[in-house]
XYZ file of C-alpha atoms in Angstrom:
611
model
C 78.560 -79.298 -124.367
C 80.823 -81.414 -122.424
C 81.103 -82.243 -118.599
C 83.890 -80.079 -118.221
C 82.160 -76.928 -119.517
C 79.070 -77.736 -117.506
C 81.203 -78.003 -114.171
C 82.509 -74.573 -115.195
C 79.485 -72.711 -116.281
C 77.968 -74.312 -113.067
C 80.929 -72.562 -110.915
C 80.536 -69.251 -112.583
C 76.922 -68.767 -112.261
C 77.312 -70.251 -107.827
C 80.094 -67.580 -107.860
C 77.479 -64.776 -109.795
C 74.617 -66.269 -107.508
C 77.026 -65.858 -104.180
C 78.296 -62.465 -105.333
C 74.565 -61.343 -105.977
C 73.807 -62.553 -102.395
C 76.221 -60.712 -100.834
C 75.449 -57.574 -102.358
C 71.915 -57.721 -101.678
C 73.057 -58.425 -98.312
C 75.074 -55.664 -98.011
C 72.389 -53.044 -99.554
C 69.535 -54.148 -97.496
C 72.151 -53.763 -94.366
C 72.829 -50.329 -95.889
C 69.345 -49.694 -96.125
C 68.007 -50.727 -92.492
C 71.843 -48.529 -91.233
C 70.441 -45.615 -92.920
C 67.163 -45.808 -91.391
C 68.377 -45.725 -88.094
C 70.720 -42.612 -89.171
C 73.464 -43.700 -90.992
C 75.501 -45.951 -88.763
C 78.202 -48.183 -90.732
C 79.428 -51.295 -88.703
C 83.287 -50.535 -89.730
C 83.198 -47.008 -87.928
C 80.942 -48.023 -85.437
C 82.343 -46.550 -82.123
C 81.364 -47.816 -78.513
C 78.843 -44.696 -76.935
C 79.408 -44.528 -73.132
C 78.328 -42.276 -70.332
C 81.599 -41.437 -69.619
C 81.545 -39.377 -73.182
C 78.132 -38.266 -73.957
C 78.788 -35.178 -76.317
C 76.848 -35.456 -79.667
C 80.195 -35.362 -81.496
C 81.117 -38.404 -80.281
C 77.763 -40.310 -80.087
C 76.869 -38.665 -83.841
C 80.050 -41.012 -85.437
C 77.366 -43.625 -85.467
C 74.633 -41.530 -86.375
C 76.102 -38.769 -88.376
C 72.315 -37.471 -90.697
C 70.838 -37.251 -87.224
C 73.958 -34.968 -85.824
C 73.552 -32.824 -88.732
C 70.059 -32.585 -88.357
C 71.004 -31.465 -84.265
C 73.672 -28.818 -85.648
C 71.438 -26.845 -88.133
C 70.591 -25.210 -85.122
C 74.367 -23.866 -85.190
C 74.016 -22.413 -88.330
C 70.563 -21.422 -89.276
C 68.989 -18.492 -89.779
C 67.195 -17.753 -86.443
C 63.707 -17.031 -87.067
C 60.463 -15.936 -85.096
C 56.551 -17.227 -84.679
C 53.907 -14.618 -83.368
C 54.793 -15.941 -79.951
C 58.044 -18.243 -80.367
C 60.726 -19.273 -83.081
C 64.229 -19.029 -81.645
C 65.226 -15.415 -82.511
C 66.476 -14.332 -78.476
C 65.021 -10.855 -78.770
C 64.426 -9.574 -75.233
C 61.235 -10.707 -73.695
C 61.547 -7.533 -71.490
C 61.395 -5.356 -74.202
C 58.050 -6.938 -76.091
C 56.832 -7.215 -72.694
C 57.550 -4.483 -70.118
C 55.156 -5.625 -67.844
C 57.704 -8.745 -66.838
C 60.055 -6.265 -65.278
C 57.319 -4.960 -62.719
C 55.802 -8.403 -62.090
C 59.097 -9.922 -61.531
C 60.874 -7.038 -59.922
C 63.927 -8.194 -57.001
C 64.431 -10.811 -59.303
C 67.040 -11.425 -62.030
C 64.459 -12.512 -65.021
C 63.633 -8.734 -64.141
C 66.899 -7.808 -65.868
C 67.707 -10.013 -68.823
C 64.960 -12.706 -69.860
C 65.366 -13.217 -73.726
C 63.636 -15.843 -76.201
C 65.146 -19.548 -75.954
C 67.321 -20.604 -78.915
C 67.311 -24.502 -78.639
C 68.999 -27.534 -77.467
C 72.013 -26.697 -78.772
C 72.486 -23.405 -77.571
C 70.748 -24.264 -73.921
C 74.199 -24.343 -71.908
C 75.749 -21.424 -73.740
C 73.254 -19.295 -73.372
C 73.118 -19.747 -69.523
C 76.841 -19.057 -68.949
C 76.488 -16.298 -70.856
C 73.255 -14.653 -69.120
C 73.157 -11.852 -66.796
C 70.941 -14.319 -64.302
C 74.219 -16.317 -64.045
C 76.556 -13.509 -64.009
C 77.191 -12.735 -59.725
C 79.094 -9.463 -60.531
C 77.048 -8.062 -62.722
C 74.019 -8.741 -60.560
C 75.825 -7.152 -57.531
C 76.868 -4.070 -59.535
C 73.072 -3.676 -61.290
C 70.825 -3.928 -58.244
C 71.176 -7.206 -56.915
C 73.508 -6.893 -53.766
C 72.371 -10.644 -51.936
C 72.702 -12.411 -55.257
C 75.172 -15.577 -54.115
C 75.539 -17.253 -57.851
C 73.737 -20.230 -59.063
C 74.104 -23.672 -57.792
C 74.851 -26.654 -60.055
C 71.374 -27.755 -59.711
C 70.706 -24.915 -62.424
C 73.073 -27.555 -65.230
C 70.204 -30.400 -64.723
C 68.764 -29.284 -68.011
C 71.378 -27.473 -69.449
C 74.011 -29.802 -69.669
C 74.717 -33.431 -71.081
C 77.020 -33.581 -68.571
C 75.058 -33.093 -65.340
C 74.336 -36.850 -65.211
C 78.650 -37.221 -65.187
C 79.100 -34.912 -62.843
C 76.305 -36.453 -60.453
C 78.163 -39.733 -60.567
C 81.780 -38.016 -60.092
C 80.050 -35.626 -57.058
C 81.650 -36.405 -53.596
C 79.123 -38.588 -51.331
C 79.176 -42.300 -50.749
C 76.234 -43.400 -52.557
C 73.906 -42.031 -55.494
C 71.603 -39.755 -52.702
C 74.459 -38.207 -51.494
C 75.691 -37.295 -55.170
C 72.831 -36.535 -55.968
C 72.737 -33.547 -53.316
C 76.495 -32.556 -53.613
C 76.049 -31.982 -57.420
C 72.949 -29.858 -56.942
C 74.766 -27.892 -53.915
C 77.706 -26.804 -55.896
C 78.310 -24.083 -57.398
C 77.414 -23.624 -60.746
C 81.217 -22.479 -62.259
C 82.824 -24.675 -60.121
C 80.615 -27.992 -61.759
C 81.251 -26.066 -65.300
C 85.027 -26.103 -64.383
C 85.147 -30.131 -63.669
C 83.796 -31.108 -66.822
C 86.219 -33.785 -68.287
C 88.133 -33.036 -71.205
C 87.369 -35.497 -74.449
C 87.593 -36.123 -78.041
C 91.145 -34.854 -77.866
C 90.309 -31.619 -76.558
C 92.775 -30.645 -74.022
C 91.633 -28.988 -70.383
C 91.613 -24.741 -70.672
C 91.715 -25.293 -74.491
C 89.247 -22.947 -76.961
C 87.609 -26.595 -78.074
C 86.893 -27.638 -74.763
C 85.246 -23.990 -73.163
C 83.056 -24.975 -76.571
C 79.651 -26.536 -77.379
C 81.071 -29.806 -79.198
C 81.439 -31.983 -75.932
C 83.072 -29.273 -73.866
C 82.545 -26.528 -71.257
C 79.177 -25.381 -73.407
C 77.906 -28.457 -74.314
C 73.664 -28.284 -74.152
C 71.645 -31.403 -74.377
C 72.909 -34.514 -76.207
C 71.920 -37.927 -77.464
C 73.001 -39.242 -73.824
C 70.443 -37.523 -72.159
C 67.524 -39.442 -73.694
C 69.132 -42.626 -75.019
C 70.278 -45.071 -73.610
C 74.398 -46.280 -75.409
C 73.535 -49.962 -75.646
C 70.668 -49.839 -78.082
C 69.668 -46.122 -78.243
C 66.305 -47.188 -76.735
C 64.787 -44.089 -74.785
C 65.193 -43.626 -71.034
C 65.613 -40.914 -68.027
C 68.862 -39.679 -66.913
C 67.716 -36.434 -64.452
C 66.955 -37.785 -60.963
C 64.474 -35.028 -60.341
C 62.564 -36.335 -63.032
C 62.542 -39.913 -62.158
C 62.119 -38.863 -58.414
C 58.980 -36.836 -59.600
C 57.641 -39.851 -61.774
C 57.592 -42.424 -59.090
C 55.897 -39.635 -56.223
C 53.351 -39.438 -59.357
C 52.469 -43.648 -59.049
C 54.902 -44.720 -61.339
C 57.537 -47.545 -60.616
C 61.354 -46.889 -61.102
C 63.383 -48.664 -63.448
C 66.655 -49.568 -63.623
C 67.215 -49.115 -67.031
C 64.815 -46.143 -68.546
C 64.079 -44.596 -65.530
C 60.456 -45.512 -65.085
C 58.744 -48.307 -65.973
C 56.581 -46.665 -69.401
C 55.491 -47.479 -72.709
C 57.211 -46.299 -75.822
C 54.780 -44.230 -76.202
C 54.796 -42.488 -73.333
C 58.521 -42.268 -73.075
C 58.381 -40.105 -76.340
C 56.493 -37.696 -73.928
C 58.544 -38.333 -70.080
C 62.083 -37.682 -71.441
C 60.990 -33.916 -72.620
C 59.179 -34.262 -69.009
C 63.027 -34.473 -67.346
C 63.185 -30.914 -68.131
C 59.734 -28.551 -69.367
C 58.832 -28.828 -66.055
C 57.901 -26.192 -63.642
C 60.710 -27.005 -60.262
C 62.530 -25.466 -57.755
C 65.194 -25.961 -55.265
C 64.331 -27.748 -51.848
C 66.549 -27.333 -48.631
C 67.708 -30.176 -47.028
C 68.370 -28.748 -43.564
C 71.580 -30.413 -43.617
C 75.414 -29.483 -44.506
C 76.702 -31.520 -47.266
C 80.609 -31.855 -48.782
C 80.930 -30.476 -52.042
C 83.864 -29.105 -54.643
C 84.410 -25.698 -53.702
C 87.441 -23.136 -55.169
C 90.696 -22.472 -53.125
C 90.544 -18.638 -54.298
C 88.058 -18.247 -50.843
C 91.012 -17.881 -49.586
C 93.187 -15.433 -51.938
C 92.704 -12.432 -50.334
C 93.350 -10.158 -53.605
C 89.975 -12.202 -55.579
C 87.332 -9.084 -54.556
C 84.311 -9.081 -56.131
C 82.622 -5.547 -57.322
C 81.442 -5.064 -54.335
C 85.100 -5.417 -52.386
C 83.751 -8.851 -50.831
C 85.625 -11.709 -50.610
C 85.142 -14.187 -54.201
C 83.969 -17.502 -53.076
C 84.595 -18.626 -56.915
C 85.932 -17.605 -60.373
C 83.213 -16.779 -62.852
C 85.609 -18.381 -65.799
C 85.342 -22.124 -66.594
C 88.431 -23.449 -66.187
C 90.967 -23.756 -63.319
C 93.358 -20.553 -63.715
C 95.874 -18.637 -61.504
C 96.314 -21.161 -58.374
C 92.572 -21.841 -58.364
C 92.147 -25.305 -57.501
C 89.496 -27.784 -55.941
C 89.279 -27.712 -52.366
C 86.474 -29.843 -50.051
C 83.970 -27.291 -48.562
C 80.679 -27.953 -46.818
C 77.723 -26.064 -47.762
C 73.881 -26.168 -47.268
C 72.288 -28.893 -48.846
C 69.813 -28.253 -52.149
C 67.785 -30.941 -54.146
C 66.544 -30.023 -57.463
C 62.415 -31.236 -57.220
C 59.415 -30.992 -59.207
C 56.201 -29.400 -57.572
C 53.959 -32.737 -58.743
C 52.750 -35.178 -54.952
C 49.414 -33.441 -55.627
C 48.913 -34.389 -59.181
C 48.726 -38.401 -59.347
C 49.139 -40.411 -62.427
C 46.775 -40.524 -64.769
C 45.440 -37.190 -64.100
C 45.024 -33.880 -66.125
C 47.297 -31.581 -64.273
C 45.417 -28.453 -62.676
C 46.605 -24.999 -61.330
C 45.369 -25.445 -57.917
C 47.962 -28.390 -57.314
C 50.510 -26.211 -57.513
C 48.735 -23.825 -55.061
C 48.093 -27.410 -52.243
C 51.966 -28.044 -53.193
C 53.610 -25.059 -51.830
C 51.058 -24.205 -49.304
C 51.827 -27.581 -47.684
C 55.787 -27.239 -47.376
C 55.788 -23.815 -46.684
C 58.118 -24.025 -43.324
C 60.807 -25.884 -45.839
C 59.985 -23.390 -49.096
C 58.288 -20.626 -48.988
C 59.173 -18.494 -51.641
C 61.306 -18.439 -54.798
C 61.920 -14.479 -53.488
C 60.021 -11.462 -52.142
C 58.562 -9.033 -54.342
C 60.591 -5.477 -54.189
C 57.601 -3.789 -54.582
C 54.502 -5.539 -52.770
C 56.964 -7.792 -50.238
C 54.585 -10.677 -51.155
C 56.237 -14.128 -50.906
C 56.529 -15.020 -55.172
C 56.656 -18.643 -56.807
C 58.542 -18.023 -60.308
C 57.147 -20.527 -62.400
C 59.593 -22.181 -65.183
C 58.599 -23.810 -68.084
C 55.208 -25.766 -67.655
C 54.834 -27.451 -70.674
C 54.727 -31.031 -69.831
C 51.863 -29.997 -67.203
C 50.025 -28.106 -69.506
C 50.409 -30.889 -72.026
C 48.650 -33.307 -69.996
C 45.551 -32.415 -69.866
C 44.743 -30.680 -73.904
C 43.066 -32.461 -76.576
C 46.272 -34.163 -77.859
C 47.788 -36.054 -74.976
C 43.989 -37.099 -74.612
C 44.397 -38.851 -78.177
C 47.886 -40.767 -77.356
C 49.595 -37.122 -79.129
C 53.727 -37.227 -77.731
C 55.240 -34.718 -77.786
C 58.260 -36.046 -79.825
C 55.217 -36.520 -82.518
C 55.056 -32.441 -83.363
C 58.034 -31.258 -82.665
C 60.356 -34.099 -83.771
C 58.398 -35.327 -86.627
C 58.998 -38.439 -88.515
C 60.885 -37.106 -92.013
C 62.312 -38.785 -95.119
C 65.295 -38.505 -96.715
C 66.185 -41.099 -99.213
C 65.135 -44.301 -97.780
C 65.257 -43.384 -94.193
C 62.621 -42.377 -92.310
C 63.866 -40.270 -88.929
C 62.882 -38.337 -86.462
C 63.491 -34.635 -86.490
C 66.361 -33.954 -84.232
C 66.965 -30.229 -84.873
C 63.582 -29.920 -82.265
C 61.579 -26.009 -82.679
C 58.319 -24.917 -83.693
C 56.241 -27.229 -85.314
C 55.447 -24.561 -87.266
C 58.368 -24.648 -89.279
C 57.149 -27.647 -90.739
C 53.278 -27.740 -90.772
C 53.093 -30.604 -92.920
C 55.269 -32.894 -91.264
C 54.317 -31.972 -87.371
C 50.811 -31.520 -88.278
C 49.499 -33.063 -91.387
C 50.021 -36.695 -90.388
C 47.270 -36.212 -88.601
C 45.069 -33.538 -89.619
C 43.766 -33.444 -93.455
C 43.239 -29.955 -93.114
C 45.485 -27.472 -95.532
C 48.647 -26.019 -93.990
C 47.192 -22.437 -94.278
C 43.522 -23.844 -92.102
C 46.204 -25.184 -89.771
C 48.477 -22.237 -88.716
C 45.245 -20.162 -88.883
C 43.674 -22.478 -86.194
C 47.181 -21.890 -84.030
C 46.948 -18.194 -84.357
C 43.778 -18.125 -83.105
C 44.038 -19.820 -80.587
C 47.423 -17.950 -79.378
C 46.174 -14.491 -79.957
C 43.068 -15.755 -77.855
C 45.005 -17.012 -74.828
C 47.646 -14.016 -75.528
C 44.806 -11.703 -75.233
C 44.011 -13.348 -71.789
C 47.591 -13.288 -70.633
C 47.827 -9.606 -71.203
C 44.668 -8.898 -69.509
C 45.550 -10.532 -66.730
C 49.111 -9.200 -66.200
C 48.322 -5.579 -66.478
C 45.588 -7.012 -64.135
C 48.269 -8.042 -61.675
C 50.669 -4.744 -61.763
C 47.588 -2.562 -61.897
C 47.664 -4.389 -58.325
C 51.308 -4.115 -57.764
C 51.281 -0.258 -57.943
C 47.967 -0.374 -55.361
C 49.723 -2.245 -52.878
C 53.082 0.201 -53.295
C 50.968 2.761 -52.791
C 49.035 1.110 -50.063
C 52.731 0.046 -48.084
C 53.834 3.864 -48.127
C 50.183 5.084 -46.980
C 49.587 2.177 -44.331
C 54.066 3.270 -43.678
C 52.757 7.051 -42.561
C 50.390 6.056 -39.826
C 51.660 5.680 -36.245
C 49.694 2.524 -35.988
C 51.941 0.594 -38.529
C 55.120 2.253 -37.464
C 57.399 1.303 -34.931
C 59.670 4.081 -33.348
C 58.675 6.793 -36.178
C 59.354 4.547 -39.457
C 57.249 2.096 -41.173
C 56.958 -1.245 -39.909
C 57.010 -3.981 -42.624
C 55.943 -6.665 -40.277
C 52.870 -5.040 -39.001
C 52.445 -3.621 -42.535
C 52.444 -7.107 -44.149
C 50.081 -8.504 -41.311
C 47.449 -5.631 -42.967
C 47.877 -6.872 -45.825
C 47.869 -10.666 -45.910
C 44.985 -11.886 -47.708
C 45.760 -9.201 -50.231
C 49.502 -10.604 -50.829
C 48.375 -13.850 -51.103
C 45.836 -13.099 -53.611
C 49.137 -11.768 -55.688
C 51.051 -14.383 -55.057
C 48.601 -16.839 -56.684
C 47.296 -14.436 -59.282
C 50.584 -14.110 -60.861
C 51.685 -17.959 -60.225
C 48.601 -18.154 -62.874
C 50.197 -15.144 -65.615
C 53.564 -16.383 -64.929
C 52.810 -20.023 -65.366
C 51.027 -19.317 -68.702
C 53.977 -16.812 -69.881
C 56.467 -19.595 -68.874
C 54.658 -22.187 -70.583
C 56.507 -21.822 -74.127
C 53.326 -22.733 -76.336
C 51.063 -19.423 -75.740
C 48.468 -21.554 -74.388
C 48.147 -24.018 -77.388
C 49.079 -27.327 -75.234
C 45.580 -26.589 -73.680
C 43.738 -23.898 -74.378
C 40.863 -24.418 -72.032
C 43.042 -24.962 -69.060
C 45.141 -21.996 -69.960
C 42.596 -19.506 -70.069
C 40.577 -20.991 -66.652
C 44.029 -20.061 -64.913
C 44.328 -16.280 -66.451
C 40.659 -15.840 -65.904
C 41.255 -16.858 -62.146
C 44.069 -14.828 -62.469
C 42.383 -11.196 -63.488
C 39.461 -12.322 -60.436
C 42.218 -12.786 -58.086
C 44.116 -9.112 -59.132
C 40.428 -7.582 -58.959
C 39.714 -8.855 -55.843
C 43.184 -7.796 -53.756
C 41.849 -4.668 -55.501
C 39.159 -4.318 -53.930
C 40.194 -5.509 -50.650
C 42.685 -2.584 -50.859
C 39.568 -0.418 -51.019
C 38.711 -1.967 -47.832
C 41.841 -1.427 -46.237
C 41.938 2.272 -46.934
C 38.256 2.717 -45.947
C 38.594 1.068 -42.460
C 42.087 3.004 -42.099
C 40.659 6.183 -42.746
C 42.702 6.617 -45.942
C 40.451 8.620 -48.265
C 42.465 9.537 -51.242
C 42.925 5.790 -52.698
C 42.305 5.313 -55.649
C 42.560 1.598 -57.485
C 44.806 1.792 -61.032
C 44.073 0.108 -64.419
C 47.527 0.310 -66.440
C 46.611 -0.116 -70.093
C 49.443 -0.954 -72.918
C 50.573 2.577 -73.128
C 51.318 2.897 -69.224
C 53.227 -0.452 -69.715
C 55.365 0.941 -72.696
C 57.254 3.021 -69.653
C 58.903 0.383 -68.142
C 60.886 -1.108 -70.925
C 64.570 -1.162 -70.298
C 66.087 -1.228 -73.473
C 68.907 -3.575 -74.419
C 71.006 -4.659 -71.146
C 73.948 -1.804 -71.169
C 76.285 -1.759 -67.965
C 75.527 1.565 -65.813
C 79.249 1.336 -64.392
C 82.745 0.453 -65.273
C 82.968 -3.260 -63.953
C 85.280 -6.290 -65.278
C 86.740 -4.182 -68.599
C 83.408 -3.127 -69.419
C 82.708 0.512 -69.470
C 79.235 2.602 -68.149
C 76.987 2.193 -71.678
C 78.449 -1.003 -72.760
C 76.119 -3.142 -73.766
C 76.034 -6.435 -72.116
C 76.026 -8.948 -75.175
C 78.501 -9.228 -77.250
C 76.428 -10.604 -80.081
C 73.933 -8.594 -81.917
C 71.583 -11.425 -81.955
C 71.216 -11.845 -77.876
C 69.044 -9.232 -76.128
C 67.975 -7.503 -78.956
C 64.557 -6.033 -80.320
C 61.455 -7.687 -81.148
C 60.397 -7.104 -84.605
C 57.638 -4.107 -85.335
C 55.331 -6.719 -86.719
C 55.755 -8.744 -83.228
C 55.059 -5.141 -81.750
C 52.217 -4.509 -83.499
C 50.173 -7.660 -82.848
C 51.119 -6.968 -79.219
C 49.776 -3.489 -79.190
C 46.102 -4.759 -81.234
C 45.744 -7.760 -78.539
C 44.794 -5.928 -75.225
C 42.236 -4.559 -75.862
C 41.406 -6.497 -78.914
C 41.967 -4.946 -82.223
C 40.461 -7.973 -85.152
C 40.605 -5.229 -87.749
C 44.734 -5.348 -87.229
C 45.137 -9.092 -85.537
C 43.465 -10.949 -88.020
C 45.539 -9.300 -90.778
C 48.965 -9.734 -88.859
């Protein structure tokens, strides 16, 4: 072979070698894109704040916005106490609408649905709904403030920024201090969607948007961080230091727990003291705007500027969205009787979340406790997030991701569980049942407990109301009434703070068993006490027919309200209506949901275990 061929056969196999190169390259680039969710460099797009909807963000990570819309589209299903089927939690558990009466979760209070569904659903409620309140019981109902959008929205931290005030603090308090439609009506129009359009009153990046990407990620590098100020505000009272960049300064690790921590919180909604500016609706001032009740409308209930509405600069009283956590310091489990040093100490600012209809006793509603539950169970004592059950590493192909449509993880035992536990799947959910039928047993006890003590004090209040000592020119004095009865209201205030913190607390106990029953035992000791103080009460008040209650689960089967139905003609609807317009809103529980309910309290094993 000559010199010639050589130099050619030599060119041929640099040009083979150089092609092989490249596409190796380009395949091990494909690889480490697809591991991190599909992102291709030639469609990348540039995330910003200023956009956070999923649709937009999910261009460069379109398996993991799949994963997130499943929830759109899948069959809703149900665990013994979970799933995200939004049956009505009033009608599997008519005891709610006695403990929680002269409150709105007293009407509608259904089963969560998700992330994705987070803002929809609370446009859509009843609790949000000022009209319907008005018309069903609820005359001083005033509407929601924005502060309600800090975890249902991927837009609250936009609007904070774009909130009247000269500096973040001052944001930070106008956003909170708005109304809730009027922040729902600013929300910018993107990805082409134009403003009052049926795209942007949607979930993809518009009026109904829930949680997105942007709420936990940060645009440059998707690395983790905290966007809710109440969170970070929270952290940093707690011992840890702020960061400018995630938040707080924190691990990884822990991050995979804090950023579910910005909202599975128990919170509430601080007075300032002071006036503050905020976006308020020009239709204050259209005379013809009447609500139901022929007052003056202070704002539209629709989510979109309409009829002359417009933005107009009003001054209001000042709100902050804060987390009940001074008392419980870093590093610590977190225990019951924090909560109970919290709002003791700042009574003259907060003192209730309402008064109860029936008892007049000042209430706490706890939320959704989950993060301090979490803290102190077996699993965040062994470095357990929680993005590590319920948004489990999965494969598919070569990638390995993280779960992003986030539910129960016992949809998927073997990938929320098993990387742990050796155990079989079937050992595994057998273990959870347990344990939630244990701690659901305890829950029951002690809220039939608790209104077993509700009716007592009603019937107390109208006995104490029909002696001239407690009267004041021939009626019943509630002051004087409620001075009687003190100790006794207190003890229901903090007994059902305990039910109501467990019931809130979306894992039946499971985050910590131990912990979880210590509070409902405290609970049913508290209940039995006011009891018997009651006793007392009527003994030294020469009352001699009193008689303490014990409602069982028959005597609670009375007070379930059915399906949420309008009882008059109000906004096109007519008397009988029902509320929903979807079938799978507000609906029943199932009978086998029903029947472990009716075999927990008292304690049935014959029919539990079985179930």
């Amino acid at each position: 072979m000559n010199k010639k061929n050589l130099l050619y056969l030599g060119i041929i196999a640099l040009l083979v070698l150089i092609c092989a190169v490249l596409w190796l390259n380009n395949d091990i680039s494909k690889k480490q894109n697809e591991s991190v969710g599909g992102v291709i460099s030639k469609n990348f797009v540039e995330m910003s704040d200023d956009n956070p909807s999923f649709t937009e963000w999910g261009k460069n990570f379109p398996d993991y916005l799949d994963m997130y819309l499943t929830a759109q589209t899948q069959q809703p299903f149900e665990t013994n106490f979970g799933g995200n089927l939004a049956y009505s939690k009033l009608i599997r558990y008519p005891q709610l609408t006695i403990l929680w009466a002269g409150y709105p979760f007293a009407l509608d209070a259904n089963e969560e649905r998700g992330h994705f569904w987070v803002q929809i659903d609370q446009m859509d409620t009843a609790r949000n709904n000022k009209d319907f309140l008005n018309a069903h019981g609820f005359a001083k109902f005033n509407g929601q403030p924005s502060a309600c959008m800090n975890c249902h929205s991927g837009w609250s931290p936009w609007l904070i920024k774009n909130a009247p005030g000269e500096n973040e603090k001052e944001k930070w308090i106008a956003f909170n201090s708005t109304k809730y439609w009027t922040s729902i009506k600013n929300i910018p129009a993107v990805n082409g969607y134009e403003e009052g359009s049926k795209e942007h009153s949607g979930p993809h990046g518009g009026k109904r948007m829930g949680v997105t990407c942007a709420d936990c990620h940060t645009p440059n590098n998707m690395s983790l961080r905290l966007t809710r100020p109440a969170a970070i505000n929270a952290l940093v009272e707690r011992g840890y230091e702020r960061d400018p960049e995630q938040g707080v300064k924190a691990s990884r690790e822990e991050m995979r727990t804090l950023v579910c921590s910005q909202c599975h919180v128990e919170y509430y909604f601080r007075p300032t003291g002071e006036k503050v500016k905020v976006t308020g609706e020009s239709i204050t001032n259209d005379s013809s705007k009447k609500w139901w009740n022929g007052t003056q409308k202070t704002y539209d209930e629709f989510d979109s500027w309409r009829d002359g509405n417009k933005p107009v600069e009003i001054q209001v009283d000042g709100l902050e969205l804060v987390f009940p956590w001074s008392e419980w310091k870093k590093g610590q489990p977190f225990r019951i009787e924090m909560f109970d040093e919290y709002y003791d100490k700042i009574r003259s600012v907060f003192d209730k979340d309402w008064s109860h209809k029936l008892t007049e006793a000042p209430m706490i509603k706890i939320q959704h406790p989950e993060s301090e539950l979490y803290s102190g169970g077996v699993h965040a004592a062994n470095g357990v997030s929680c993005a590590d059950c319920h948004m489990p590493y999965i494969r598919k192909g070569a990638k390995k991701m993280t779960q992003h449509n986030i539910t129960s993880p016992l949809s998927d035992i073997n990938a929320a569980c098993k990387s742990c536990h050796t155990q079989s799947e079937d050992y595994l959910k057998a273990q959870i049942k347990d344990i939630q039928n244990s701690i659901a047993y305890d829950l029951r006890t002690a809220e039939y407990s608790i209104v077993s003590l509700i009716t007592d004090i009603k019937t107390m209040r109208d006995k104490l109301g029909q002696i001239p000592q407690y009267q004041e020119n021939g009626k019943a004095d509630a002051k004087k009434i409620n001075d009687v009865l003190k100790e006794v209201l207190e003890l229901h205030r903090k007994a059902q703070m305990r039910a109501d913190f467990v019931g809130a607390e979306n894992s039946t106990g499971f985050h910590n068993p131990r912990e979880a029953s210590r509070m409902l035992l405290q609970a049913v000791d508290m209940a039995r006490m006011a009891q018997t103080k009651l006793v007392e009460i009527a003994n030294a008040n020469a009352i001699k027919d009193f008689k303490t209650s014990n409602l069982g689960f028959e005597d609670i089967q009375k007070f379930n309200p059915g399906q949420i139905r309008y009882k008059v003609d109000l906004n096109g609807h007519k008397v009988g209506d029902r509320y929903y317009e979807h079938d799978n809103v507000n609906g029943d529980p199932s009978q086998k949901l029903l029947d472990n309910d009716k075999n927990l309290q008292p304690y049935n094993y014959k029919v539990v275990d079985k179930l």
